[in-house]
PDB file of C-alpha atoms in Angstrom:
ATOM      1  CA  UNK A 234     -42.536 172.178 184.492  1.00 36.00           C
ATOM      2  CA  UNK A 235     -39.069 173.502 185.214  1.00 39.00           C
ATOM      3  CA  UNK A 236     -38.884 177.004 186.654  1.00 43.00           C
ATOM      4  CA  UNK A 237     -35.162 177.238 187.430  1.00 45.00           C
ATOM      5  CA  UNK A 238     -33.899 180.736 188.210  1.00 48.00           C
ATOM      6  CA  UNK A 239     -32.025 182.640 185.520  1.00 50.00           C
ATOM      7  CA  UNK A 240     -29.088 184.300 187.229  1.00 60.00           C
ATOM      8  CA  UNK A 241     -26.646 185.505 184.564  1.00 79.00           C
ATOM      9  CA  UNK A 242     -26.666 187.196 181.182  1.00 84.00           C
ATOM     10  CA  UNK A 243     -25.579 184.264 178.957  1.00 85.00           C
ATOM     11  CA  UNK A 244     -28.287 181.978 180.353  1.00 87.00           C
ATOM     12  CA  UNK A 245     -30.907 184.725 180.252  1.00 91.00           C
ATOM     13  CA  UNK A 246     -30.119 185.693 176.652  1.00 90.00           C
ATOM     14  CA  UNK A 247     -30.657 182.080 175.576  1.00 91.00           C
ATOM     15  CA  UNK A 248     -34.110 182.057 177.164  1.00 92.00           C
ATOM     16  CA  UNK A 249     -37.357 183.145 175.428  1.00 93.00           C
ATOM     17  CA  UNK A 250     -37.701 186.386 177.467  1.00 93.00           C
ATOM     18  CA  UNK A 251     -34.055 187.227 176.773  1.00 93.00           C
ATOM     19  CA  UNK A 252     -34.442 186.789 173.019  1.00 94.00           C
ATOM     20  CA  UNK A 253     -37.663 188.801 173.151  1.00 94.00           C
ATOM     21  CA  UNK A 254     -36.015 191.764 174.896  1.00 95.00           C
ATOM     22  CA  UNK A 255     -32.862 191.679 172.762  1.00 95.00           C
ATOM     23  CA  UNK A 256     -34.909 191.686 169.550  1.00 95.00           C
ATOM     24  CA  UNK A 257     -36.796 194.798 170.670  1.00 95.00           C
ATOM     25  CA  UNK A 258     -33.634 196.597 171.776  1.00 95.00           C
ATOM     26  CA  UNK A 259     -31.732 195.700 168.605  1.00 95.00           C
ATOM     27  CA  UNK A 260     -34.526 197.251 166.553  1.00 95.00           C
ATOM     28  CA  UNK A 261     -34.456 200.425 168.676  1.00 94.00           C
ATOM     29  CA  UNK A 262     -30.675 200.802 168.428  1.00 96.00           C
ATOM     30  CA  UNK A 263     -30.764 200.218 164.669  1.00 95.00           C
ATOM     31  CA  UNK A 264     -33.313 203.012 164.355  1.00 94.00           C
ATOM     32  CA  UNK A 265     -31.676 205.484 166.726  1.00 94.00           C
ATOM     33  CA  UNK A 266     -27.988 205.220 165.798  1.00 94.00           C
ATOM     34  CA  UNK A 267     -28.558 205.411 162.054  1.00 91.00           C
ATOM     35  CA  UNK A 268     -28.941 209.212 162.046  1.00 89.00           C
ATOM     36  CA  UNK A 269     -26.075 210.000 164.455  1.00 92.00           C
ATOM     37  CA  UNK A 270     -22.996 211.257 162.627  1.00 91.00           C
ATOM     38  CA  UNK A 271     -19.393 211.819 163.662  1.00 93.00           C
ATOM     39  CA  UNK A 272     -16.149 209.873 163.824  1.00 94.00           C
ATOM     40  CA  UNK A 273     -16.080 207.809 167.025  1.00 95.00           C
ATOM     41  CA  UNK A 274     -18.832 205.609 168.516  1.00 96.00           C
ATOM     42  CA  UNK A 275     -18.512 203.523 171.667  1.00 96.00           C
ATOM     43  CA  UNK A 276     -20.555 200.713 173.192  1.00 96.00           C
ATOM     44  CA  UNK A 277     -20.171 199.758 176.838  1.00 96.00           C
ATOM     45  CA  UNK A 278     -20.887 196.170 177.786  1.00 92.00           C
ATOM     46  CA  UNK A 279     -23.271 193.479 176.479  1.00 93.00           C
ATOM     47  CA  UNK A 280     -21.189 192.268 173.494  1.00 92.00           C
ATOM     48  CA  UNK A 281     -24.011 189.904 172.454  1.00 91.00           C
ATOM     49  CA  UNK A 282     -25.874 192.979 171.199  1.00 93.00           C
ATOM     50  CA  UNK A 283     -24.325 194.934 168.317  1.00 94.00           C
ATOM     51  CA  UNK A 284     -25.933 198.267 169.130  1.00 95.00           C
ATOM     52  CA  UNK A 285     -23.786 200.148 166.591  1.00 95.00           C
ATOM     53  CA  UNK A 286     -24.243 197.960 163.532  1.00 93.00           C
ATOM     54  CA  UNK A 287     -26.378 200.559 161.689  1.00 93.00           C
ATOM     55  CA  UNK A 288     -24.117 203.467 162.582  1.00 93.00           C
ATOM     56  CA  UNK A 289     -21.745 204.724 159.871  1.00 91.00           C
ATOM     57  CA  UNK A 290     -18.973 206.271 161.934  1.00 94.00           C
ATOM     58  CA  UNK A 291     -15.444 205.190 160.932  1.00 93.00           C
ATOM     59  CA  UNK A 292     -14.598 203.976 164.442  1.00 93.00           C
ATOM     60  CA  UNK A 293     -16.830 201.674 166.496  1.00 93.00           C
ATOM     61  CA  UNK A 294     -15.449 200.551 169.837  1.00 94.00           C
ATOM     62  CA  UNK A 295     -16.648 198.002 172.368  1.00 95.00           C
ATOM     63  CA  UNK A 296     -15.645 198.313 176.024  1.00 95.00           C
ATOM     64  CA  UNK A 297     -15.845 195.149 178.096  1.00 93.00           C
ATOM     65  CA  UNK A 298     -15.628 195.171 181.905  1.00 87.00           C
ATOM     66  CA  UNK A 299     -12.361 194.340 183.615  1.00 74.00           C
ATOM     67  CA  UNK A 300     -12.401 191.469 186.115  1.00 63.00           C
ATOM     68  CA  UNK A 301      -9.211 191.115 188.204  1.00 55.00           C
ATOM     69  CA  UNK A 302      -9.641 187.353 188.559  1.00 48.00           C
ATOM     70  CA  UNK A 303     -10.429 186.739 184.925  1.00 44.00           C
ATOM     71  CA  UNK A 304      -7.899 187.053 182.112  1.00 43.00           C
ATOM     72  CA  UNK A 305      -9.430 188.493 178.926  1.00 42.00           C
ATOM     73  CA  UNK A 306      -8.735 185.700 176.479  1.00 38.00           C
ATOM     74  CA  UNK A 307     -10.186 184.832 173.147  1.00 36.00           C
ATOM     75  CA  UNK A 308     -13.773 186.007 173.743  1.00 39.00           C
ATOM     76  CA  UNK A 309     -13.091 189.578 172.536  1.00 36.00           C
ATOM     77  CA  UNK A 310     -11.563 188.179 169.355  1.00 32.00           C
ATOM     78  CA  UNK A 311     -14.732 186.208 168.671  1.00 34.00           C
ATOM     79  CA  UNK A 312     -16.787 189.350 169.206  1.00 34.00           C
ATOM     80  CA  UNK A 313     -14.762 191.200 166.585  1.00 36.00           C
ATOM     81  CA  UNK A 314     -15.319 188.457 164.034  1.00 33.00           C
ATOM     82  CA  UNK A 315     -19.035 188.149 164.776  1.00 35.00           C
ATOM     83  CA  UNK A 316     -19.814 191.839 164.377  1.00 38.00           C
ATOM     84  CA  UNK A 317     -18.193 192.498 161.040  1.00 38.00           C
ATOM     85  CA  UNK A 318     -19.938 192.853 157.694  1.00 35.00           C
ATOM     86  CA  UNK A 319     -23.041 190.951 156.698  1.00 36.00           C
ATOM     87  CA  UNK A 320     -22.694 187.349 155.633  1.00 37.00           C
ATOM     88  CA  UNK A 321     -24.061 188.000 152.163  1.00 38.00           C
ATOM     89  CA  UNK A 322     -22.467 189.830 149.285  1.00 39.00           C
ATOM     90  CA  UNK A 323     -25.217 192.442 149.254  1.00 39.00           C
ATOM     91  CA  UNK A 324     -23.647 194.397 152.134  1.00 42.00           C
ATOM     92  CA  UNK A 325     -20.496 196.468 152.040  1.00 45.00           C
ATOM     93  CA  UNK A 326     -17.641 195.368 154.255  1.00 49.00           C
ATOM     94  CA  UNK A 327     -17.435 197.243 157.543  1.00 56.00           C
ATOM     95  CA  UNK A 328     -14.649 197.299 160.097  1.00 57.00           C
ATOM     96  CA  UNK A 329     -15.108 195.092 163.151  1.00 66.00           C
ATOM     97  CA  UNK A 330     -15.512 196.626 166.567  1.00 76.00           C
ATOM     98  CA  UNK A 331     -12.311 197.405 168.431  1.00 87.00           C
ATOM     99  CA  UNK A 332     -12.425 195.742 171.842  1.00 91.00           C
ATOM    100  CA  UNK A 333     -11.138 197.502 174.936  1.00 91.00           C
ATOM    101  CA  UNK A 334     -10.962 195.936 178.412  1.00 92.00           C
ATOM    102  CA  UNK A 335     -11.459 198.620 181.032  1.00 91.00           C
ATOM    103  CA  UNK A 336     -13.434 199.808 184.016  1.00 92.00           C
ATOM    104  CA  UNK A 337     -16.509 201.670 182.884  1.00 93.00           C
ATOM    105  CA  UNK A 338     -15.949 204.471 185.386  1.00 92.00           C
ATOM    106  CA  UNK A 339     -12.270 204.961 184.397  1.00 92.00           C
ATOM    107  CA  UNK A 340     -12.182 204.872 180.617  1.00 93.00           C
ATOM    108  CA  UNK A 341      -8.705 205.305 179.058  1.00 92.00           C
ATOM    109  CA  UNK A 342     -10.169 207.653 176.444  1.00 93.00           C
ATOM    110  CA  UNK A 343      -9.362 211.292 175.817  1.00 93.00           C
ATOM    111  CA  UNK A 344     -11.776 213.919 177.072  1.00 94.00           C
ATOM    112  CA  UNK A 345     -14.367 215.082 174.528  1.00 94.00           C
ATOM    113  CA  UNK A 346     -13.368 212.588 171.836  1.00 94.00           C
ATOM    114  CA  UNK A 347     -16.488 210.401 171.422  1.00 96.00           C
ATOM    115  CA  UNK A 348     -19.508 211.376 169.314  1.00 96.00           C
ATOM    116  CA  UNK A 349     -21.849 208.577 170.398  1.00 97.00           C
ATOM    117  CA  UNK A 350     -21.941 206.300 173.452  1.00 97.00           C
ATOM    118  CA  UNK A 351     -24.449 203.475 173.959  1.00 97.00           C
ATOM    119  CA  UNK A 352     -25.034 201.759 177.307  1.00 96.00           C
ATOM    120  CA  UNK A 353     -27.280 198.681 176.963  1.00 96.00           C
ATOM    121  CA  UNK A 354     -28.162 197.517 180.492  1.00 95.00           C
ATOM    122  CA  UNK A 355     -24.960 198.854 182.034  1.00 94.00           C
ATOM    123  CA  UNK A 356     -26.112 201.178 184.804  1.00 94.00           C
ATOM    124  CA  UNK A 357     -28.431 198.702 186.555  1.00 92.00           C
ATOM    125  CA  UNK A 358     -25.695 196.068 186.900  1.00 91.00           C
ATOM    126  CA  UNK A 359     -23.093 198.200 188.647  1.00 89.00           C
ATOM    127  CA  UNK A 360     -22.620 199.647 192.103  1.00 88.00           C
ATOM    128  CA  UNK A 361     -21.689 203.107 190.807  1.00 91.00           C
ATOM    129  CA  UNK A 362     -24.057 204.032 187.950  1.00 94.00           C
ATOM    130  CA  UNK A 363     -23.684 207.775 188.493  1.00 93.00           C
ATOM    131  CA  UNK A 364     -19.883 207.540 188.264  1.00 95.00           C
ATOM    132  CA  UNK A 365     -20.202 205.729 184.938  1.00 95.00           C
ATOM    133  CA  UNK A 366     -22.537 208.403 183.616  1.00 96.00           C
ATOM    134  CA  UNK A 367     -20.107 211.103 184.705  1.00 95.00           C
ATOM    135  CA  UNK A 368     -17.231 209.319 182.957  1.00 96.00           C
ATOM    136  CA  UNK A 369     -19.224 208.936 179.751  1.00 96.00           C
ATOM    137  CA  UNK A 370     -20.080 212.625 179.930  1.00 96.00           C
ATOM    138  CA  UNK A 371     -16.366 213.403 180.154  1.00 96.00           C
ATOM    139  CA  UNK A 372     -15.422 211.494 176.995  1.00 96.00           C
ATOM    140  CA  UNK A 373     -18.397 212.756 174.976  1.00 96.00           C
ATOM    141  CA  UNK A 374     -17.896 215.745 172.711  1.00 95.00           C
ATOM    142  CA  UNK A 375     -20.199 218.760 173.005  1.00 94.00           C
ATOM    143  CA  UNK A 376     -23.477 217.856 171.270  1.00 94.00           C
ATOM    144  CA  UNK A 377     -22.471 214.184 171.542  1.00 95.00           C
ATOM    145  CA  UNK A 378     -25.248 211.679 172.165  1.00 96.00           C
ATOM    146  CA  UNK A 379     -25.805 208.906 174.687  1.00 97.00           C
ATOM    147  CA  UNK A 380     -28.304 206.042 174.412  1.00 97.00           C
ATOM    148  CA  UNK A 381     -29.259 203.980 177.471  1.00 97.00           C
ATOM    149  CA  UNK A 382     -31.540 200.971 177.842  1.00 96.00           C
ATOM    150  CA  UNK A 383     -32.750 199.358 181.038  1.00 95.00           C
ATOM    151  CA  UNK A 384     -35.499 197.344 182.671  1.00 95.00           C
ATOM    152  CA  UNK A 385     -38.484 199.387 183.792  1.00 93.00           C
ATOM    153  CA  UNK A 386     -39.298 199.007 187.483  1.00 91.00           C
ATOM    154  CA  UNK A 387     -42.830 200.389 186.895  1.00 90.00           C
ATOM    155  CA  UNK A 388     -43.931 197.385 184.867  1.00 90.00           C
ATOM    156  CA  UNK A 389     -45.023 193.779 185.216  1.00 90.00           C
ATOM    157  CA  UNK A 390     -41.405 192.818 184.682  1.00 91.00           C
ATOM    158  CA  UNK A 391     -40.295 194.967 187.608  1.00 89.00           C
ATOM    159  CA  UNK A 392     -43.078 193.622 189.824  1.00 90.00           C
ATOM    160  CA  UNK A 393     -42.225 190.048 188.858  1.00 89.00           C
ATOM    161  CA  UNK A 394     -38.587 190.624 189.772  1.00 88.00           C
ATOM    162  CA  UNK A 395     -39.453 192.056 193.182  1.00 86.00           C
ATOM    163  CA  UNK A 396     -41.735 189.124 194.022  1.00 86.00           C
ATOM    164  CA  UNK A 397     -39.291 186.572 192.632  1.00 80.00           C
ATOM    165  CA  UNK A 398     -36.524 187.838 194.898  1.00 77.00           C
ATOM    166  CA  UNK A 399     -38.658 187.076 197.937  1.00 80.00           C
ATOM    167  CA  UNK A 400     -39.020 183.492 196.796  1.00 78.00           C
ATOM    168  CA  UNK A 401     -35.344 183.143 195.908  1.00 77.00           C
ATOM    169  CA  UNK A 402     -36.023 182.687 192.177  1.00 82.00           C
ATOM    170  CA  UNK A 403     -35.119 185.942 190.406  1.00 85.00           C
ATOM    171  CA  UNK A 404     -36.557 186.439 186.941  1.00 88.00           C
ATOM    172  CA  UNK A 405     -34.014 188.924 185.524  1.00 90.00           C
ATOM    173  CA  UNK A 406     -30.226 188.527 185.274  1.00 89.00           C
ATOM    174  CA  UNK A 407     -28.377 189.050 188.532  1.00 85.00           C
ATOM    175  CA  UNK A 408     -27.283 191.181 190.221  1.00 86.00           C
ATOM    176  CA  UNK A 409     -29.744 193.761 188.914  1.00 86.00           C
ATOM    177  CA  UNK A 410     -30.762 197.024 190.597  1.00 90.00           C
ATOM    178  CA  UNK A 411     -33.617 198.516 188.619  1.00 92.00           C
ATOM    179  CA  UNK A 412     -33.283 202.259 187.954  1.00 92.00           C
ATOM    180  CA  UNK A 413     -36.469 204.241 187.512  1.00 92.00           C
ATOM    181  CA  UNK A 414     -36.892 206.119 184.264  1.00 92.00           C
ATOM    182  CA  UNK A 415     -37.550 209.390 186.099  1.00 91.00           C
ATOM    183  CA  UNK A 416     -34.446 208.923 188.228  1.00 93.00           C
ATOM    184  CA  UNK A 417     -32.304 208.378 185.148  1.00 94.00           C
ATOM    185  CA  UNK A 418     -33.687 211.557 183.576  1.00 93.00           C
ATOM    186  CA  UNK A 419     -32.721 213.522 186.690  1.00 94.00           C
ATOM    187  CA  UNK A 420     -29.164 212.158 186.535  1.00 94.00           C
ATOM    188  CA  UNK A 421     -28.835 213.124 182.874  1.00 95.00           C
ATOM    189  CA  UNK A 422     -30.179 216.592 183.555  1.00 94.00           C
ATOM    190  CA  UNK A 423     -27.685 217.163 186.381  1.00 93.00           C
ATOM    191  CA  UNK A 424     -24.828 216.229 184.036  1.00 93.00           C
ATOM    192  CA  UNK A 425     -25.952 218.711 181.393  1.00 93.00           C
ATOM    193  CA  UNK A 426     -27.847 216.383 179.031  1.00 95.00           C
ATOM    194  CA  UNK A 427     -31.051 217.248 177.232  1.00 93.00           C
ATOM    195  CA  UNK A 428     -33.462 214.371 176.662  1.00 91.00           C
ATOM    196  CA  UNK A 429     -33.934 213.846 172.920  1.00 88.00           C
ATOM    197  CA  UNK A 430     -36.020 210.686 172.735  1.00 85.00           C
ATOM    198  CA  UNK A 431     -37.552 208.147 175.075  1.00 89.00           C
ATOM    199  CA  UNK A 432     -39.300 204.893 174.315  1.00 92.00           C
ATOM    200  CA  UNK A 433     -40.890 202.022 176.230  1.00 94.00           C
ATOM    201  CA  UNK A 434     -41.403 198.515 174.905  1.00 92.00           C
ATOM    202  CA  UNK A 435     -41.898 194.811 175.674  1.00 93.00           C
ATOM    203  CA  UNK A 436     -45.477 194.899 176.974  1.00 93.00           C
ATOM    204  CA  UNK A 437     -45.984 191.146 177.083  1.00 93.00           C
ATOM    205  CA  UNK A 438     -46.145 189.607 180.570  1.00 91.00           C
ATOM    206  CA  UNK A 439     -42.876 188.255 181.978  1.00 90.00           C
ATOM    207  CA  UNK A 440     -43.227 184.618 180.944  1.00 89.00           C
ATOM    208  CA  UNK A 441     -40.442 182.048 180.632  1.00 88.00           C
ATOM    209  CA  UNK A 442     -42.164 179.967 177.945  1.00 90.00           C
ATOM    210  CA  UNK A 443     -42.045 180.799 174.238  1.00 90.00           C
ATOM    211  CA  UNK A 444     -45.669 179.895 173.510  1.00 89.00           C
ATOM    212  CA  UNK A 445     -46.972 182.101 176.331  1.00 90.00           C
ATOM    213  CA  UNK A 446     -44.994 185.095 175.050  1.00 90.00           C
ATOM    214  CA  UNK A 447     -46.339 184.469 171.553  1.00 90.00           C
ATOM    215  CA  UNK A 448     -49.900 184.245 172.846  1.00 89.00           C
ATOM    216  CA  UNK A 449     -49.713 187.773 174.296  1.00 90.00           C
ATOM    217  CA  UNK A 450     -48.186 189.384 171.195  1.00 89.00           C
ATOM    218  CA  UNK A 451     -51.319 191.529 170.723  1.00 88.00           C
ATOM    219  CA  UNK A 452     -50.283 193.559 173.789  1.00 88.00           C
ATOM    220  CA  UNK A 453     -47.438 195.244 171.867  1.00 85.00           C
ATOM    221  CA  UNK A 454     -49.713 197.563 169.873  1.00 83.00           C
ATOM    222  CA  UNK A 455     -52.116 198.016 172.781  1.00 82.00           C
ATOM    223  CA  UNK A 456     -49.327 198.909 175.183  1.00 79.00           C
ATOM    224  CA  UNK A 457     -47.865 201.561 172.904  1.00 78.00           C
ATOM    225  CA  UNK A 458     -51.264 203.213 172.701  1.00 81.00           C
ATOM    226  CA  UNK A 459     -52.855 202.800 176.126  1.00 83.00           C
ATOM    227  CA  UNK A 460     -50.116 202.330 178.747  1.00 82.00           C
ATOM    228  CA  UNK A 461     -46.759 203.283 177.191  1.00 81.00           C
ATOM    229  CA  UNK A 462     -44.928 203.952 180.471  1.00 86.00           C
ATOM    230  CA  UNK A 463     -45.487 200.382 181.700  1.00 89.00           C
ATOM    231  CA  UNK A 464     -43.323 198.582 179.172  1.00 91.00           C
ATOM    232  CA  UNK A 465     -40.855 196.061 180.525  1.00 92.00           C
ATOM    233  CA  UNK A 466     -37.880 197.904 178.965  1.00 95.00           C
ATOM    234  CA  UNK A 467     -37.105 201.558 178.253  1.00 95.00           C
ATOM    235  CA  UNK A 468     -34.659 203.367 176.013  1.00 94.00           C
ATOM    236  CA  UNK A 469     -33.388 206.935 176.394  1.00 94.00           C
ATOM    237  CA  UNK A 470     -31.428 209.091 173.960  1.00 95.00           C
ATOM    238  CA  UNK A 471     -29.924 212.358 175.253  1.00 96.00           C
ATOM    239  CA  UNK A 472     -27.618 215.081 173.919  1.00 96.00           C
ATOM    240  CA  UNK A 473     -24.723 216.585 175.834  1.00 95.00           C
ATOM    241  CA  UNK A 474     -25.076 220.360 176.034  1.00 91.00           C
ATOM    242  CA  UNK A 475     -22.228 222.704 176.912  1.00 84.00           C
ATOM    243  CA  UNK A 476     -23.560 225.891 178.394  1.00 75.00           C
ATOM    244  CA  UNK A 477     -21.775 229.083 177.444  1.00 66.00           C
ATOM    245  CA  UNK A 478     -22.129 232.612 176.165  1.00 48.00           C
ATOM    246  CA  UNK A 479     -24.050 233.115 172.966  1.00 57.00           C
ATOM    247  CA  UNK A 480     -25.709 235.958 171.081  1.00 49.00           C
ATOM    248  CA  UNK A 481     -29.476 235.821 171.307  1.00 56.00           C
ATOM    249  CA  UNK A 482     -30.107 238.391 168.570  1.00 57.00           C
ATOM    250  CA  UNK A 483     -28.794 241.422 166.781  1.00 60.00           C
ATOM    251  CA  UNK A 484     -27.147 243.838 169.188  1.00 50.00           C
ATOM    252  CA  UNK A 485     -28.306 247.396 168.644  1.00 56.00           C
ATOM    253  CA  UNK A 486     -26.064 250.164 169.819  1.00 52.00           C
ATOM    254  CA  UNK A 487     -27.729 253.402 170.770  1.00 53.00           C
ATOM    255  CA  UNK A 488     -25.973 256.406 169.279  1.00 47.00           C
ATOM    256  CA  UNK A 489     -26.687 259.712 170.951  1.00 46.00           C
ATOM    257  CA  UNK A 490     -26.945 262.621 168.495  1.00 50.00           C
ATOM    258  CA  UNK A 491     -24.982 265.749 169.359  1.00 48.00           C
ATOM    259  CA  UNK A 492     -27.073 268.793 170.133  1.00 53.00           C
ATOM    260  CA  UNK A 493     -26.084 271.914 168.144  1.00 54.00           C
ATOM    261  CA  UNK A 494     -24.524 274.709 170.125  1.00 56.00           C
ATOM    262  CA  UNK A 495     -26.862 277.667 170.851  1.00 55.00           C
ATOM    263  CA  UNK A 496     -25.930 280.900 169.095  1.00 58.00           C
ATOM    264  CA  UNK A 497     -27.461 284.419 169.190  1.00 58.00           C
ATOM    265  CA  UNK A 498     -29.831 285.042 166.363  1.00 56.00           C
ATOM    266  CA  UNK A 499     -29.829 288.472 164.622  1.00 59.00           C
ATOM    267  CA  UNK A 500     -32.795 289.727 162.626  1.00 58.00           C
ATOM    268  CA  UNK A 501     -32.900 292.382 159.932  1.00 59.00           C
ATOM    269  CA  UNK A 502     -34.909 294.678 162.231  1.00 61.00           C
ATOM    270  CA  UNK A 503     -32.306 294.681 164.916  1.00 55.00           C
ATOM    271  CA  UNK A 504     -30.661 298.168 165.012  1.00 53.00           C
ATOM    272  CA  UNK A 505     -28.450 300.153 167.328  1.00 52.00           C
ATOM    273  CA  UNK A 506     -31.317 302.383 168.447  1.00 53.00           C
ATOM    274  CA  UNK A 507     -33.284 299.502 169.762  1.00 53.00           C
ATOM    275  CA  UNK A 508     -30.786 299.146 172.541  1.00 52.00           C
ATOM    276  CA  UNK A 509     -32.203 300.556 175.833  1.00 53.00           C
ATOM    277  CA  UNK A 510     -29.020 302.535 176.559  1.00 56.00           C
ATOM    278  CA  UNK A 511     -29.071 304.392 173.257  1.00 50.00           C
TER     279      UNK A 511
END
């Protein structure tokens, strides 16, 4: 039995665990981006996954990482053609994704111009995840949304990766630095995001063989019910909040009534003789 290490994304995506994870994440993105409205949506990295295909914004962009030693040649063009409309006549034609080659932490995009940003497995494969989050926060409009997916370190997948590194046979794509779900929530909170939704998935054991993954399919429903935080993958959706002054209710202004001026009161019985000097 061959147990060769999987070290990069293309090889891992062609493997049974890669197809298993991508199928789960594609379903989550299709569900989450469908109710996000605006004008501009952006996906960072992982062009093999069309995370924005169910979103109806007029502009859908794809940012690919810049490598100084590698010239960006026809691969982005193939991505544009592969992510267009459906192949049957039952679907309406949709514009292909615009491809942009750039550093993720220095996006050539105007401040507060993006309504939705999706980051499928971006933060755990970079040396500066917090800088990327800060840059995405800059380009997002107020009330804009961000969706992030990553491998869960508190799972069998995370444990398998830690043990596999000791033996020199990593299980997940390399170089990966697993980010805890709680740590990611703290980063989002510091940048002014409010967590909207969170979801764990992929509860089957980390197996390389297709038939072993299929044999443990019953764990999907059981994991969602009994141990949801131990899924192999997590997804987070958050909303960018801009703090400012706002009215919390009707302002009531207290109006002080003027007191009438005191005046001497005369009665009919008051006469001149009543005066003590008379």
